[in-house]
Amino acid sequence: MAGAVGSATLASHFGASLEDQDSSDAETVHTYLFVDGLDLVARSDSRMAGLDPRRLLRPGGPLYPTDTPRKVDVATQEQPEPGPDRLTIRVRLRGETVTWSNLMYPGPDGRGIEKVRFRLEQYLGEVERAYAALADQP
């Protein structure tokens, strides 16, 4: 995707979901992060799996935006076997807008996405909804 022009969409829609995955050692829950319906992790690197939602989505956790930008690991290498690679994004709050940057995944039109913006109210509502769904997990 070298040379692709990045795009940013104001008020993109953020979504998160959880999925249990049985591994040989224990049951694991992965976080799936969606931007405008597209799975950010899978589209960025198919070897990756989202990190535990108890870490990412907890109140005040890494995905909660602050005025000071910060790098957040959102996924780790799972395929072909667990490894050291991480998928890292930059999260920042400016006014009522949450910005994710340092992205590189193909959008619906195939062009590279490097930055997305979300309305703060919708973003926090989705983080809180997904975190609350953990209470339904065994």
Tab-separated table of C-alpha atoms in Angstrom:
chain	number	residue	atom	x	y	z
A	1	MET	CA	0.000	0.000	0.000
A	2	ALA	CA	3.008	2.263	-0.323
A	3	GLY	CA	2.109	5.612	-1.753
A	4	ALA	CA	-1.576	5.258	-0.881
A	5	VAL	CA	-3.238	8.466	0.088
A	6	GLY	CA	-4.701	8.261	3.579
A	7	SER	CA	-8.201	9.393	4.274
A	8	ALA	CA	-9.957	10.486	7.417
A	9	THR	CA	-13.675	10.561	7.862
A	10	LEU	CA	-15.128	12.938	10.415
A	11	ALA	CA	-17.628	11.196	12.653
A	12	SER	CA	-16.774	7.652	11.633
A	13	HIS	CA	-18.778	5.065	13.545
A	14	PHE	CA	-16.885	3.080	16.194
A	15	GLY	CA	-17.953	-0.388	17.270
A	16	ALA	CA	-16.515	-3.069	19.532
A	17	SER	CA	-17.524	-6.652	20.136
A	18	LEU	CA	-16.238	-9.569	22.171
A	19	GLU	CA	-15.773	-13.167	21.155
A	20	ASP	CA	-14.823	-16.211	23.208
A	21	GLN	CA	-12.172	-18.392	21.678
A	22	ASP	CA	-11.227	-21.728	23.154
A	23	SER	CA	-7.503	-22.318	23.103
A	24	SER	CA	-5.646	-25.385	24.285
A	25	ASP	CA	-4.709	-23.619	27.535
A	26	ALA	CA	-7.785	-21.631	28.529
A	27	GLU	CA	-10.754	-19.732	27.247
A	28	THR	CA	-9.763	-16.365	25.808
A	29	VAL	CA	-11.876	-13.329	24.965
A	30	HIS	CA	-10.689	-11.066	22.140
A	31	THR	CA	-11.776	-7.512	21.402
A	32	TYR	CA	-12.938	-6.758	17.869
A	33	LEU	CA	-12.683	-3.083	16.882
A	34	PHE	CA	-14.826	-1.797	14.030
A	35	VAL	CA	-14.562	1.466	12.114
A	36	ASP	CA	-17.574	2.083	9.896
A	37	GLY	CA	-18.342	-1.639	10.036
A	38	LEU	CA	-14.822	-2.734	9.020
A	39	ASP	CA	-12.778	-4.934	11.370
A	40	LEU	CA	-9.717	-2.769	12.063
A	41	VAL	CA	-7.544	-5.613	13.351
A	42	ALA	CA	-8.286	-8.144	10.594
A	43	ARG	CA	-7.912	-5.534	7.833
A	44	SER	CA	-4.647	-4.227	9.315
A	45	ASP	CA	-2.941	-7.598	9.801
A	46	SER	CA	-4.730	-10.951	9.554
A	47	ARG	CA	-2.151	-12.548	11.869
A	48	MET	CA	-3.417	-10.438	14.770
A	49	ALA	CA	-6.112	-10.914	17.412
A	50	GLY	CA	-7.528	-8.130	19.568
A	51	LEU	CA	-6.296	-7.929	23.145
A	52	ASP	CA	-8.418	-8.783	26.172
A	53	PRO	CA	-11.360	-6.366	26.512
A	54	ARG	CA	-10.863	-6.180	30.283
A	55	ARG	CA	-7.595	-4.423	29.488
A	56	LEU	CA	-8.623	-2.309	26.495
A	57	LEU	CA	-12.154	-1.253	27.419
A	58	ARG	CA	-12.019	-0.794	31.183
A	59	PRO	CA	-12.974	2.631	32.547
A	60	GLY	CA	-9.955	4.905	32.207
A	61	GLY	CA	-8.196	2.190	30.175
A	62	PRO	CA	-6.060	2.532	27.064
A	63	LEU	CA	-8.910	3.272	24.636
A	64	TYR	CA	-10.283	6.096	26.784
A	65	PRO	CA	-9.071	9.239	25.032
A	66	THR	CA	-7.105	12.045	26.678
A	67	ASP	CA	-5.847	15.403	25.447
A	68	THR	CA	-2.346	13.965	25.453
A	69	PRO	CA	-1.898	11.521	22.556
A	70	ARG	CA	-0.838	8.025	23.513
A	71	LYS	CA	0.097	4.848	21.727
A	72	VAL	CA	-2.144	1.876	22.477
A	73	ASP	CA	-1.458	-1.760	21.627
A	74	VAL	CA	-4.823	-3.143	20.466
A	75	ALA	CA	-3.819	-6.551	19.080
A	76	THR	CA	-1.055	-9.115	19.205
A	77	GLN	CA	0.220	-11.704	16.756
A	78	GLU	CA	-1.713	-14.995	16.983
A	79	GLN	CA	-1.073	-16.597	13.572
A	80	PRO	CA	0.629	-18.789	12.559
A	81	GLU	CA	1.482	-18.927	16.276
A	82	PRO	CA	1.706	-16.360	19.072
A	83	GLY	CA	4.547	-13.936	18.487
A	84	PRO	CA	6.002	-10.570	19.477
A	85	ASP	CA	4.307	-8.363	16.858
A	86	ARG	CA	1.746	-5.815	18.034
A	87	LEU	CA	-0.818	-3.623	16.305
A	88	THR	CA	-0.498	-0.149	17.819
A	89	ILE	CA	-2.670	2.905	17.252
A	90	ARG	CA	-2.419	6.494	18.499
A	91	VAL	CA	-5.457	7.769	20.456
A	92	ARG	CA	-6.163	11.436	21.148
A	93	LEU	CA	-9.025	13.631	22.298
A	94	ARG	CA	-9.496	17.126	20.842
A	95	GLY	CA	-12.640	18.835	22.015
A	96	GLU	CA	-15.543	16.503	21.233
A	97	THR	CA	-13.564	14.427	18.712
A	98	VAL	CA	-11.585	11.226	19.322
A	99	THR	CA	-8.852	10.611	16.746
A	100	TRP	CA	-7.147	7.330	15.991
A	101	SER	CA	-4.014	7.669	13.888
A	102	ASN	CA	-0.965	5.623	12.850
A	103	LEU	CA	-3.397	3.309	11.068
A	104	MET	CA	-2.851	1.483	7.805
A	105	TYR	CA	-5.670	-0.651	6.530
A	106	PRO	CA	-7.684	-0.712	3.310
A	107	GLY	CA	-10.996	1.124	3.376
A	108	PRO	CA	-14.095	-0.042	1.508
A	109	ASP	CA	-12.754	1.497	-1.697
A	110	GLY	CA	-9.335	-0.165	-1.251
A	111	ARG	CA	-7.524	3.098	-0.468
A	112	GLY	CA	-5.388	3.227	2.661
A	113	ILE	CA	-6.887	4.591	5.870
A	114	GLU	CA	-4.342	6.307	8.120
A	115	LYS	CA	-6.563	8.313	10.482
A	116	VAL	CA	-10.172	8.204	11.666
A	117	ARG	CA	-12.231	10.512	13.858
A	118	PHE	CA	-15.208	9.716	16.071
A	119	ARG	CA	-17.763	11.828	17.922
A	120	LEU	CA	-16.837	11.580	21.607
A	121	GLU	CA	-20.365	10.702	22.788
A	122	GLN	CA	-20.799	7.802	20.344
A	123	TYR	CA	-17.257	6.529	20.963
A	124	LEU	CA	-17.498	6.484	24.764
A	125	GLY	CA	-20.986	4.983	24.583
A	126	GLU	CA	-19.678	2.075	22.522
A	127	VAL	CA	-16.634	1.499	24.761
A	128	GLU	CA	-18.914	1.463	27.815
A	129	ARG	CA	-21.489	-0.817	26.119
A	130	ALA	CA	-18.837	-3.343	25.104
A	131	TYR	CA	-17.229	-3.287	28.548
A	132	ALA	CA	-20.633	-3.846	30.196
A	133	ALA	CA	-21.115	-6.894	27.926
A	134	LEU	CA	-18.236	-8.527	29.808
A	135	ALA	CA	-20.609	-8.990	32.740
A	136	ASP	CA	-22.496	-11.481	30.550
A	137	GLN	CA	-19.317	-13.510	29.939
A	138	PRO	CA	-18.843	-16.619	32.117
